[in-house]
CSV table of C-alpha atoms and ligand atoms in Angstrom, one decimal:
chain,number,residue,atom,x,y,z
A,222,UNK,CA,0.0,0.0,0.0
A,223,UNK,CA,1.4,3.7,-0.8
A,224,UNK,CA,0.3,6.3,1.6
A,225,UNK,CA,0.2,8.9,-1.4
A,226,UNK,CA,-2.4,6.4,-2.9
A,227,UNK,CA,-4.7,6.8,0.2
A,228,UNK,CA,-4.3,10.8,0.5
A,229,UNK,CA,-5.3,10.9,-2.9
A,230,UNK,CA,-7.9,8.6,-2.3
A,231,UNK,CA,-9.4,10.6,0.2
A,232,UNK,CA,-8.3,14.1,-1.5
A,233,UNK,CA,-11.0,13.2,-4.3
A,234,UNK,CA,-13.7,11.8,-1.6
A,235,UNK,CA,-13.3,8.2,-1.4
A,236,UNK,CA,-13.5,5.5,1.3
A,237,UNK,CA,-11.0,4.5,2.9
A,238,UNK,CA,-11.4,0.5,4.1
A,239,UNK,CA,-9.9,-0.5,7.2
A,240,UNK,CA,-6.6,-2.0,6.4
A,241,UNK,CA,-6.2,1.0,4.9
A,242,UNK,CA,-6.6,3.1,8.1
A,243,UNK,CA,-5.3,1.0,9.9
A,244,UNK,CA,-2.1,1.1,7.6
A,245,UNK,CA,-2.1,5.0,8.2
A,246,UNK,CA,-2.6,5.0,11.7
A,247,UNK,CA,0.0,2.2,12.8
A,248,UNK,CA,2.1,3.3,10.2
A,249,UNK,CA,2.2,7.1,11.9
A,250,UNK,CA,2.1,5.7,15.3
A,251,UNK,CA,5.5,3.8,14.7
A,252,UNK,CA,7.0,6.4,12.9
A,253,UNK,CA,6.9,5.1,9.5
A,254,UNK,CA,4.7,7.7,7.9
A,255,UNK,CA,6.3,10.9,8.0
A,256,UNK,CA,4.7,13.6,9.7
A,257,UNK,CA,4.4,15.6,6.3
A,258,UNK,CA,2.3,12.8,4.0
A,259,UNK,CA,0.0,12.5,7.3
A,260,UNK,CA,-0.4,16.3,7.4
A,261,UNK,CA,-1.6,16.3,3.9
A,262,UNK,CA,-3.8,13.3,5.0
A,263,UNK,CA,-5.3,15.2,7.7
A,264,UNK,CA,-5.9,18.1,5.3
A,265,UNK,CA,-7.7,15.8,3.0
A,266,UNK,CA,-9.7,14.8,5.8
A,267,UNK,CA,-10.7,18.0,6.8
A,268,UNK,CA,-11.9,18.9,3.4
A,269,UNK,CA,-13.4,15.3,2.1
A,270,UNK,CA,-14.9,14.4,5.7
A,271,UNK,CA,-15.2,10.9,6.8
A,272,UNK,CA,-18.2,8.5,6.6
A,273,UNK,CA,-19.4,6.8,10.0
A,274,UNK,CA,-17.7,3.4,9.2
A,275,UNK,CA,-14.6,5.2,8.2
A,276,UNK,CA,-14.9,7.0,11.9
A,277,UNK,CA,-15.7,4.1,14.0
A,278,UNK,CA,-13.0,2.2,12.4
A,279,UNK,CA,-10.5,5.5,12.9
A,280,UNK,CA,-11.3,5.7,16.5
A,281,UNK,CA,-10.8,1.7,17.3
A,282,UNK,CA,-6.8,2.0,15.2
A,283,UNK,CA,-6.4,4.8,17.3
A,284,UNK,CA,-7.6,3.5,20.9
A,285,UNK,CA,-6.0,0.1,19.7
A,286,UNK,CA,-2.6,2.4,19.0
A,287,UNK,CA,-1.0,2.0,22.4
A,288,UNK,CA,-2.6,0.3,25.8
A,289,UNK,CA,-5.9,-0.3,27.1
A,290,UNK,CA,-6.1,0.7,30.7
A,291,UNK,CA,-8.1,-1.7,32.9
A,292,UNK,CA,-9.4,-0.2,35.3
A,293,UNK,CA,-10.9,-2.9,36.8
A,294,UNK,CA,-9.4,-3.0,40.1
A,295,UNK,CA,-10.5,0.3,41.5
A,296,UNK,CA,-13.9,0.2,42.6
A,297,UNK,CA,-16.4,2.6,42.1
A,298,UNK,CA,-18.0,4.0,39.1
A,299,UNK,CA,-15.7,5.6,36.2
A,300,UNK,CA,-16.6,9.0,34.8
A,301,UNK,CA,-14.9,11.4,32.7
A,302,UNK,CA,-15.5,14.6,31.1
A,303,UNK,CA,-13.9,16.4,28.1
A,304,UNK,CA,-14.4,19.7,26.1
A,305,UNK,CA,-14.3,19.9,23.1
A,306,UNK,CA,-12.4,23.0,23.7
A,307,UNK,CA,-13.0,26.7,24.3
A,308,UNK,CA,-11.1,29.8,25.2
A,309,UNK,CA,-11.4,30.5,29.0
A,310,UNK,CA,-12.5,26.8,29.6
A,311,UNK,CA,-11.1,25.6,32.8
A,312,UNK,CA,-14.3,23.5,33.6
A,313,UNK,CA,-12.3,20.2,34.1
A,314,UNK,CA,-10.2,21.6,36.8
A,315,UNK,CA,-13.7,22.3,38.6
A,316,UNK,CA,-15.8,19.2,37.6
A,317,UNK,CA,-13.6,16.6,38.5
A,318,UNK,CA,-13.0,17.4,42.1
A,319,UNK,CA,-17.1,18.0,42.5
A,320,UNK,CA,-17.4,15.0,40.8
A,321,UNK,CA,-14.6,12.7,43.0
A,322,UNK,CA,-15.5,14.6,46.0
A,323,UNK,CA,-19.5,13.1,45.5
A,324,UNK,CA,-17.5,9.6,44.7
A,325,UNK,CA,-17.6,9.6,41.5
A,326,UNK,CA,-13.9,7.8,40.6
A,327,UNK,CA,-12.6,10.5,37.4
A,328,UNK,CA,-10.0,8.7,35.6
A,329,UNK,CA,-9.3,12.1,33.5
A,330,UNK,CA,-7.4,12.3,30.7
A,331,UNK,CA,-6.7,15.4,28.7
A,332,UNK,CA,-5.1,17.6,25.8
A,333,UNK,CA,-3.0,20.3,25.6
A,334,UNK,CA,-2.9,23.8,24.3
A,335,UNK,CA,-4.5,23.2,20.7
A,336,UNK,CA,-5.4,25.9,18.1
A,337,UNK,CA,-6.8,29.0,19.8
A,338,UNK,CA,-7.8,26.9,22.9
A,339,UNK,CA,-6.3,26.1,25.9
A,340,UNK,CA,-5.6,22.5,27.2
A,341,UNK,CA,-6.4,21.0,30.9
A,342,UNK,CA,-2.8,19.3,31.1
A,343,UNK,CA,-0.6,22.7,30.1
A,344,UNK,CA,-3.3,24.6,32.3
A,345,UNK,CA,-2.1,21.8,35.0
A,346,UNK,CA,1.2,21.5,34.1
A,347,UNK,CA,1.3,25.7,35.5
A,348,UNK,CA,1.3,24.5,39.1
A,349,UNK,CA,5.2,24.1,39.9
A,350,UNK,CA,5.9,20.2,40.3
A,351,UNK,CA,2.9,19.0,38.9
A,352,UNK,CA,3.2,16.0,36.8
A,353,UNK,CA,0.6,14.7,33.9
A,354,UNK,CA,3.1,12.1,33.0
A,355,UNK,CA,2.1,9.4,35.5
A,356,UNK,CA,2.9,5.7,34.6
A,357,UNK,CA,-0.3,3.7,34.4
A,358,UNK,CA,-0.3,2.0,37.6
A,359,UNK,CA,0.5,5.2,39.4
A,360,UNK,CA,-2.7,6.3,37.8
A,361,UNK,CA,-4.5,3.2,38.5
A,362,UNK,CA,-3.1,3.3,42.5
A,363,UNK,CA,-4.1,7.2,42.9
A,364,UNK,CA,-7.7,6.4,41.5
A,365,UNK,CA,-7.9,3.7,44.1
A,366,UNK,CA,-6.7,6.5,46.6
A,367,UNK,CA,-8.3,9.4,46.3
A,368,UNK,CA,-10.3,8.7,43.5
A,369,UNK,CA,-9.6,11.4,40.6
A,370,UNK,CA,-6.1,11.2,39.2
A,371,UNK,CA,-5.5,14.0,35.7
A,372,UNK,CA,-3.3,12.5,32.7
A,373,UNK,CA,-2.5,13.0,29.1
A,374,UNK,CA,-2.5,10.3,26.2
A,375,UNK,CA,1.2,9.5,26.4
A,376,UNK,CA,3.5,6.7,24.4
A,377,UNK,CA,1.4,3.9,26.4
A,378,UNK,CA,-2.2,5.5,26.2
A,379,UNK,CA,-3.5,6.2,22.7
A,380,UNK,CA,-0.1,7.6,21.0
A,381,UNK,CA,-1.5,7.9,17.7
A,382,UNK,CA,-4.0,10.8,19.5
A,383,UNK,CA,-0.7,12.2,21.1
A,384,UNK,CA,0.9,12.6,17.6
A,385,UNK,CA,-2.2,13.6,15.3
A,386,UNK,CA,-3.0,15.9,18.3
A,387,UNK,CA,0.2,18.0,18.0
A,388,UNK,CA,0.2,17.7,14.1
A,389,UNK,CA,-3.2,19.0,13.8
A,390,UNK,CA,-2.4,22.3,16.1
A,391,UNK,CA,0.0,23.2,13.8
A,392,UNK,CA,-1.1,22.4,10.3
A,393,UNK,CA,-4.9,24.2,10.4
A,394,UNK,CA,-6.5,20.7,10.2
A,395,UNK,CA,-8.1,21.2,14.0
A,396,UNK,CA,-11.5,22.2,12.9
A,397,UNK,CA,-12.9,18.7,11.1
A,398,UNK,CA,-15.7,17.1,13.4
A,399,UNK,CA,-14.6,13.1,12.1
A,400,UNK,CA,-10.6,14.6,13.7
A,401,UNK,CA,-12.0,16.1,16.7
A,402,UNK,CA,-14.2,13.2,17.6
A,403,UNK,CA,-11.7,10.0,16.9
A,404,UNK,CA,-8.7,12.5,19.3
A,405,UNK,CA,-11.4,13.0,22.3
A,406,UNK,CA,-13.3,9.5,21.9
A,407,UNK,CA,-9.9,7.5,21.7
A,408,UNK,CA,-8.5,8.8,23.9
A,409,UNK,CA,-11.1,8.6,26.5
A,410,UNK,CA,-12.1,4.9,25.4
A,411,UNK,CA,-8.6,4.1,26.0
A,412,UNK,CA,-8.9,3.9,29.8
A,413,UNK,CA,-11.8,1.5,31.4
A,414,UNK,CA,-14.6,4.2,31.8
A,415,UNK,CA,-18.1,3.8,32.5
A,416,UNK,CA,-19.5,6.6,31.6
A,417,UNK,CA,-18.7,10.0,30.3
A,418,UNK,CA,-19.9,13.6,30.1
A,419,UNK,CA,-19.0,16.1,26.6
A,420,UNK,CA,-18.7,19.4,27.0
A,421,UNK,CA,-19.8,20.4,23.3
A,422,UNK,CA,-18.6,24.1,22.5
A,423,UNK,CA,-20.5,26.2,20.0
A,424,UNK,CA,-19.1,30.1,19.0
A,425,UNK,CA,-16.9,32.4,17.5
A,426,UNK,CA,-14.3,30.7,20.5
A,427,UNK,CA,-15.1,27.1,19.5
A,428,UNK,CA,-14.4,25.1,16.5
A,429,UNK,CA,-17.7,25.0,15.4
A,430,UNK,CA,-18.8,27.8,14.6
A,431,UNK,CA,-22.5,27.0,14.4
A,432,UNK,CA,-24.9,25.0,16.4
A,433,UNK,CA,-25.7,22.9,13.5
A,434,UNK,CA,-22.1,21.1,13.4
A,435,UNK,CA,-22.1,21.2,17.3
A,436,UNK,CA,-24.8,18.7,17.3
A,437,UNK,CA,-23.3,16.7,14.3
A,438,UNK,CA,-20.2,16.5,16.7
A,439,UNK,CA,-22.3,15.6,19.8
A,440,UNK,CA,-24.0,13.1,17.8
A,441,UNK,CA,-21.1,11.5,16.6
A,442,UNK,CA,-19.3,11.5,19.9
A,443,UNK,CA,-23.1,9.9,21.5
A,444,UNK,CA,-22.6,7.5,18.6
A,445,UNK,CA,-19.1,6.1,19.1
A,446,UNK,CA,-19.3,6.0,23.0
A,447,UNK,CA,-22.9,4.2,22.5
A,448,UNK,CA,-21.2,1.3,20.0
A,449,UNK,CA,-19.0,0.8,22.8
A,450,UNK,CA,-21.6,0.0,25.6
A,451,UNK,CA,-20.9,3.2,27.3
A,452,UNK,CA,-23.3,5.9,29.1
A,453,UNK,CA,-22.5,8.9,27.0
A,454,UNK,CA,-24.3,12.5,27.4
A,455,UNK,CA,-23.2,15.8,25.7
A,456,UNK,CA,-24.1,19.2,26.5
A,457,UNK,CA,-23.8,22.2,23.5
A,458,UNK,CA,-22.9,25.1,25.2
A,459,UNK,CA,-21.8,28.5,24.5
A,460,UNK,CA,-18.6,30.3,23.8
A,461,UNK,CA,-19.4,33.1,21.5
A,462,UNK,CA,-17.4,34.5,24.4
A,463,UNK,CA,-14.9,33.4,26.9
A,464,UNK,CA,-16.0,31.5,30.2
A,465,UNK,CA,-15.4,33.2,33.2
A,466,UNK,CA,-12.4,36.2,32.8
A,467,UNK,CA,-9.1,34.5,32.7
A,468,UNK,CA,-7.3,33.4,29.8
A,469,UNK,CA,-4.2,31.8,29.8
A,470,UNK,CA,-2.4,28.9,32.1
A,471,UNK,CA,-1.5,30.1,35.3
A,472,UNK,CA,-4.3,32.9,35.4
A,473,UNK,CA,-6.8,30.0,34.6
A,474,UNK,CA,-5.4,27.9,37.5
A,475,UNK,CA,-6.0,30.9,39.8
A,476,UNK,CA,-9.7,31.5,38.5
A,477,UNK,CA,-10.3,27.7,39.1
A,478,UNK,CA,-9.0,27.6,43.0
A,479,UNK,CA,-11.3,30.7,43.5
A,480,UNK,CA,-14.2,28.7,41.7
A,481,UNK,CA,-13.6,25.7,44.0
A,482,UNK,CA,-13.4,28.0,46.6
A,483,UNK,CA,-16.9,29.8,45.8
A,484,UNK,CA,-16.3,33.3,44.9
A,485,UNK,CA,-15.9,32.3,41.3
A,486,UNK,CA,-17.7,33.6,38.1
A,487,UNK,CA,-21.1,33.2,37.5
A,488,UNK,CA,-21.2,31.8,34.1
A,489,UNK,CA,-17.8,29.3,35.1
A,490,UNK,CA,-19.6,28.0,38.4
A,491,UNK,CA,-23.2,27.6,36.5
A,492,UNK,CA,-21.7,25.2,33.7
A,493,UNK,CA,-19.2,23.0,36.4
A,494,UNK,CA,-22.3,22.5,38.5
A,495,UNK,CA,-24.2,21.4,35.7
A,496,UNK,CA,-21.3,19.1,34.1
A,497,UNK,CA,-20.4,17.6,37.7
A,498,UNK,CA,-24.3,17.4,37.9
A,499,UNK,CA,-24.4,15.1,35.1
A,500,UNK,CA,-21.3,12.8,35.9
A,501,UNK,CA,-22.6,12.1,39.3
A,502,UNK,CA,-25.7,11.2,37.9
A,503,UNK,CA,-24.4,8.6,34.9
A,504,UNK,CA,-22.4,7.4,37.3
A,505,UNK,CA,-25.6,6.9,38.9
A,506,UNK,CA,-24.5,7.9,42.9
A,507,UNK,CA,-27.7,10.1,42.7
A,508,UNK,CA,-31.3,8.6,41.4
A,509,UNK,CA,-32.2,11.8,39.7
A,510,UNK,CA,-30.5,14.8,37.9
A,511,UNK,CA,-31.8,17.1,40.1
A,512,UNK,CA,-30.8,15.4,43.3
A,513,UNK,CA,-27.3,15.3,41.2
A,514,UNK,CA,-27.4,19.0,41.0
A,515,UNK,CA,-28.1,19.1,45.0
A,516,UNK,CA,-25.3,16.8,45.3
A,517,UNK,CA,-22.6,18.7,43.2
A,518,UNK,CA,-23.3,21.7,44.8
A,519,UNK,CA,-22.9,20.6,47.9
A,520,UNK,CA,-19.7,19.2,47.4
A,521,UNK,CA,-19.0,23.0,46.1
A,522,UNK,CA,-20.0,24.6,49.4
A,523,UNK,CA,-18.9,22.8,52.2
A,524,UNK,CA,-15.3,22.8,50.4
A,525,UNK,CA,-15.2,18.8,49.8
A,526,UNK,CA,-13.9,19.7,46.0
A,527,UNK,CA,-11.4,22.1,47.1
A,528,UNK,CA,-10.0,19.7,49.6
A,529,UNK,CA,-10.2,17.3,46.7
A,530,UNK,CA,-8.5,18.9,44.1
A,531,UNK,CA,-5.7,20.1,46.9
A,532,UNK,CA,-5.1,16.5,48.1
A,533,UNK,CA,-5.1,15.4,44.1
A,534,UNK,CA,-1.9,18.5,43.2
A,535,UNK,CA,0.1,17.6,46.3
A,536,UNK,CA,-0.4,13.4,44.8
A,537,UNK,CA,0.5,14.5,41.7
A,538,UNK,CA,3.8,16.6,42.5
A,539,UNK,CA,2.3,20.0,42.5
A,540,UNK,CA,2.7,22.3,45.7
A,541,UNK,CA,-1.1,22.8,47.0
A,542,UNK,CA,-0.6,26.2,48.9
A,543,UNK,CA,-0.2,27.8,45.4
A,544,UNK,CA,-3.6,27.4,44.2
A,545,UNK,CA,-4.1,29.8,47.6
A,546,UNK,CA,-0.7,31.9,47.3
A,547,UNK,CA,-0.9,33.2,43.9
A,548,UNK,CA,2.3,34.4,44.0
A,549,UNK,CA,4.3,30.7,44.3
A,550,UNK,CA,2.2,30.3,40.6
A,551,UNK,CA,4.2,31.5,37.2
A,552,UNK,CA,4.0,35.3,37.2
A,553,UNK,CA,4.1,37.6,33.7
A,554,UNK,CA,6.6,40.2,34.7
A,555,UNK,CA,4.4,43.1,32.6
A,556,UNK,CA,0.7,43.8,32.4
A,557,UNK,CA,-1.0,46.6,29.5
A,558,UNK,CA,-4.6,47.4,29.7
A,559,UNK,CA,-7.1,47.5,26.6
A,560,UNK,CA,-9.5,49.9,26.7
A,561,UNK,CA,-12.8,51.2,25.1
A,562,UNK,CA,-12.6,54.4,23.3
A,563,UNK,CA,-16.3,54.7,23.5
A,564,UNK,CA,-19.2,54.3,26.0
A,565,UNK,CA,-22.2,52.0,25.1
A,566,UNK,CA,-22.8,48.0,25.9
A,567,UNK,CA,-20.4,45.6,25.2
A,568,UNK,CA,-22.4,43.5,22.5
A,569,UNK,CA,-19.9,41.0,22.2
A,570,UNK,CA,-16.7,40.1,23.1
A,571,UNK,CA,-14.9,37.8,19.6
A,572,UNK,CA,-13.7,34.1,21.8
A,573,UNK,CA,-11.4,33.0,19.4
A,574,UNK,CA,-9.5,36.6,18.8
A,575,UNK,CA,-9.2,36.6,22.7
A,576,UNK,CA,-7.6,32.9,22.7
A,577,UNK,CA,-5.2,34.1,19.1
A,578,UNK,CA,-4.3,36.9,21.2
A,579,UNK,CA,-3.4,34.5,24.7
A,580,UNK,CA,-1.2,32.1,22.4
A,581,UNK,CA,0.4,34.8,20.5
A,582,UNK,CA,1.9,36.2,24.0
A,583,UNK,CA,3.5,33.1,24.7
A,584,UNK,CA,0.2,30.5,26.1
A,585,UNK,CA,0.1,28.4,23.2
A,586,UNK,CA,2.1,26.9,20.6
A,587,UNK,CA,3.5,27.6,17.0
A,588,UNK,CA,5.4,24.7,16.4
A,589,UNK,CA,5.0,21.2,17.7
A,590,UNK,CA,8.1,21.3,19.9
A,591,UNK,CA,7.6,25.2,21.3
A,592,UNK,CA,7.3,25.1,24.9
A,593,UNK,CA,4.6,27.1,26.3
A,594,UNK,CA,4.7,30.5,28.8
A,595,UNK,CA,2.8,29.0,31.9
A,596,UNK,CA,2.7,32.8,33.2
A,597,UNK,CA,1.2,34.5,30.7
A,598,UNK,CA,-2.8,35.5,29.6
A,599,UNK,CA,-5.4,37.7,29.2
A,600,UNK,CA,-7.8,39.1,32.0
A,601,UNK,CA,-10.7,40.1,30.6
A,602,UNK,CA,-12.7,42.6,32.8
A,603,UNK,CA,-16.0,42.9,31.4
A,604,UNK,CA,-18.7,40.3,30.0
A,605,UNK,CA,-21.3,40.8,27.5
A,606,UNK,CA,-24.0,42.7,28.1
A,607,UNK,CA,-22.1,45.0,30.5
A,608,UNK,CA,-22.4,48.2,30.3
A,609,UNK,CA,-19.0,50.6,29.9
A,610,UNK,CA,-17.7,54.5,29.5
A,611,UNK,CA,-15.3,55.5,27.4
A,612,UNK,CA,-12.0,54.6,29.1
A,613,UNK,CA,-13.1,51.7,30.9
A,614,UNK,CA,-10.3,49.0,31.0
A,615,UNK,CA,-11.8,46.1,28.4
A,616,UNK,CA,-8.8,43.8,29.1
A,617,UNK,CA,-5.7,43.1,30.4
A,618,UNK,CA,-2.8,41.3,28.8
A,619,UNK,CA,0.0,39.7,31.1
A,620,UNK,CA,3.3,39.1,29.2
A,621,UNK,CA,6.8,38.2,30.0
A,622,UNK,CA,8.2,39.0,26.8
A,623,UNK,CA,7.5,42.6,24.7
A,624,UNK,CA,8.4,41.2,21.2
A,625,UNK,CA,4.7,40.3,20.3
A,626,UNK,CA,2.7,42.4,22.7
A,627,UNK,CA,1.9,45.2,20.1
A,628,UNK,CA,0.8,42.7,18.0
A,629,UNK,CA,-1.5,40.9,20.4
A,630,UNK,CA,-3.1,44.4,22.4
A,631,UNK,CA,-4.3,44.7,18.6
A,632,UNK,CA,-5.4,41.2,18.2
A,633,UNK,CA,-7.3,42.0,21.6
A,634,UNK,CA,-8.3,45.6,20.6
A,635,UNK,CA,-10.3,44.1,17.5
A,636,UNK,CA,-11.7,41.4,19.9
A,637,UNK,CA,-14.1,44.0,21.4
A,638,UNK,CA,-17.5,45.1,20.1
A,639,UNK,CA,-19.4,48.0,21.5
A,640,UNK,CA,-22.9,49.0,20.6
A,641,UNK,CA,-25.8,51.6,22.1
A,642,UNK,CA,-28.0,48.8,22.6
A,643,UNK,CA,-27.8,46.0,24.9
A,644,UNK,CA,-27.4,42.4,23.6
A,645,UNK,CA,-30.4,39.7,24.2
A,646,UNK,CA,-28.9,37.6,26.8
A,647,UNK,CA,-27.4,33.8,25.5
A,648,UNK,CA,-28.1,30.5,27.4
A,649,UNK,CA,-25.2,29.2,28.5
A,650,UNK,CA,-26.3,25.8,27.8
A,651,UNK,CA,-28.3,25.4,24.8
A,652,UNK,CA,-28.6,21.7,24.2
A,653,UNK,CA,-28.1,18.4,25.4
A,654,UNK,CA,-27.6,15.3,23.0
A,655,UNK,CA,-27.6,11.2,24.2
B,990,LIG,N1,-10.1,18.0,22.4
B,990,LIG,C1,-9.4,16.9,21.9
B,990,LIG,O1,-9.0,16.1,22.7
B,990,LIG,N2,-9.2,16.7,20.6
B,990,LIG,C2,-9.7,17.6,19.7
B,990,LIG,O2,-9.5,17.4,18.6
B,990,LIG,C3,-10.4,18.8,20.2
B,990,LIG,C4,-10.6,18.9,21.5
């Protein structure tokens, strides 16, 4: 077999069989296919699309590309959650305690920085010590312990994800729904799970764009988790502008502790409850979703999640009195406020320029083997619908290094829309699919 024969195959719309994926995948996985004839493979994808059969059998070559993690021996019910990424999105460092703290047992496993989004395990990766890169039976011996334990697909734990991953964020090919299903799904299927909640982002900070191909994703992701015997619900939900204010590693860490802590924002705290809601209900510790809601944010007020996610960064190598003493966190040395030149309502704030502008300073990646700037973000200081005068600080980027801040305050600048009239006010969460 030829890999240029299958690009071209799927270049002009064919179907690929499965030897032929799986000739692809393995192929990639081992190192066999160069990075460049899968990059034009990918790009074929993105345009051509795949059909269901050719994403089933995708996702399986890719699960089946390293490990499958038995999970067997811990008791309890497994439940993850994943995004399928946003701009401000820190829900996962919030869900999963609520969740483990209701005993829920949260084997999660997560991305990095990709595109215009951030990624749980760089977001993680912020707190000094804190390691993603646990072997499997550490993983396996903290879910027994404490039950929630955060990792990343790594050589044993669907590598092909891990590679494709990193290849998509840098070759445009991150926006295709058969791509972004077959990375979350195999990923997640990988590891012995029960059940598992989707966070399904729709908006301008999303990759799709419109609600339409949000549900198409949801309904493949519902699809290939259902094939596979396991409880699978998705929620679409909003990001035509950043969750909560913080944007950017470190800062996002910070805005997570103060969640777990209670004085977080609105919109973050709504959607964790609801997603912790959910898991604990799938993983069927409460008989009703509303009793799951009671349940979640109880674990939120008494401080059982905090607790939770402090016990889980001390396991894990990370030093627990920074998610309270900011200042032990990655700091930007510099800070330069964006404001509005006019008064009037903010009528929208653009997601994705907000998260072009957060990587450009230094929070995500240009090229595969770039190493992010934990410290560095965007605060934003006003939501939607909120009401400013000229001179009001919109913004603020936090930097380490000048080069590219001009460059990004415009990128922010542009990200900004301000109107006379107030906006109708969005639902947060607009759907729910499976
Ligand atoms: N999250 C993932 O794990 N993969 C994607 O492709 C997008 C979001």
């Amino acid at each position: 077999m030829r890999t240029a024969d299958l690009i071209q195959k799927k270049r002009d719309g064919g179907e690929l069989n499965s030897d032929e994926i799986k000739f692809l995948i393995e192929g990639y996985t081992k190192g066999e296919v160069p990075d460049y004839q899968i990059s034009a493979f990918l790009m074929a994808v993105f345009f051509a699309g795949m059909t269901d059969r050719e994403l089933s059998t995708l996702t399986d070559f890719m699960i089946n590309s390293g490990e499958r993690v038995d999970l067997s021996s811990v008791p309890g019910v497994k439940v993850d959650k994943h995004s399928t990424g946003g701009v401000g999105d820190k829900t996962s460092l919030i869900v999963a305690p609520l969740a483990a703290a209701a005993g829920v047992v949260v084997p999660m496993i997560s991305g990095r920085a990709l595109g215009h989004t951030g990624g749980t395990l760089d977001k993680l990766e912020s707190i000094p010590g804190f390691r993603t890169d646990l072997t499997i039976d550490e993983f396996r011996q903290q879910l027994a312990d404490l039950g929630l334990c955060f990792i990343g697909q790594t050589a044993q734990v669907a590598p092909a994800d891990g590679k494709l991953y990193s290849l998509r964020d840098v070759t445009g090919t991150v926006e295709s729904i058969p791509l972004i299903a077959s990375s979350i799904m195999s990923k997640k299927l990988a590891v012995g799970l029960d059940a598992l909640v989707l966070d399904v982002k729709v908006g301008s900070g999303a990759f799709m764009k419109r609600q339409v191909d949000a549900r198409r994703l949801a309904q493949a992701m519902v699809g290939i988790g259902r094939r596979m015997d396991k409880r699978v619900q998705a929620l679409i939900t909003d990001m035509s502008q950043p969750l909560g204010y913080a944007v950017g590693n470190a800062l996002e860490v910070m805005e997570a502790s103060q969640t777990l802590q209670t004085s977080g924002p609105e919109d973050l705290t709504r959607l964790s409850l609801e997603l912790a809601a959910r898991m604990i209900f799938l993983a069927r510790i409460a008989p009703t979703l509303e009793e799951a809601r009671e349940e979640a944010r109880r674990r939120l007020l008494d401080g059982s999640a905090y607790r939770k996610f402090k016990q889980v960064v001390q396991a894990q190598g990370g030093n627990p009195q920074s998610l309270e003493r900011f200042e032990l966190l990655p700091n930007a040395t510099g800070m330069r406020e964006i404001s509005t030149p006019r008064s009037g309502y903010v009528s929208g704030i653009d997601a994705e320029g907000i998260g072009r502008a957060s990587s450009w300073i230094g929070a995500g990646r240009d090229r595969k083997e770039d190493a992010i700037d934990p410290a560095v973000g965007i605060i934003l200081e006003v939501k939607v619908g909120e009401r400013v005068d000229a001179g009001s600080v919109l913004a603020r980027i936090y930097y380490t290094r000048e080069e590219r801040l001009e460059e990004a305050a415009e990128i922010l600048e542009g990200a900004f829309f301000i109107s006379a009239q107030r906006p109708e006010d969005r639902e947060l969460i607009l759907e729910v699919v499976g």
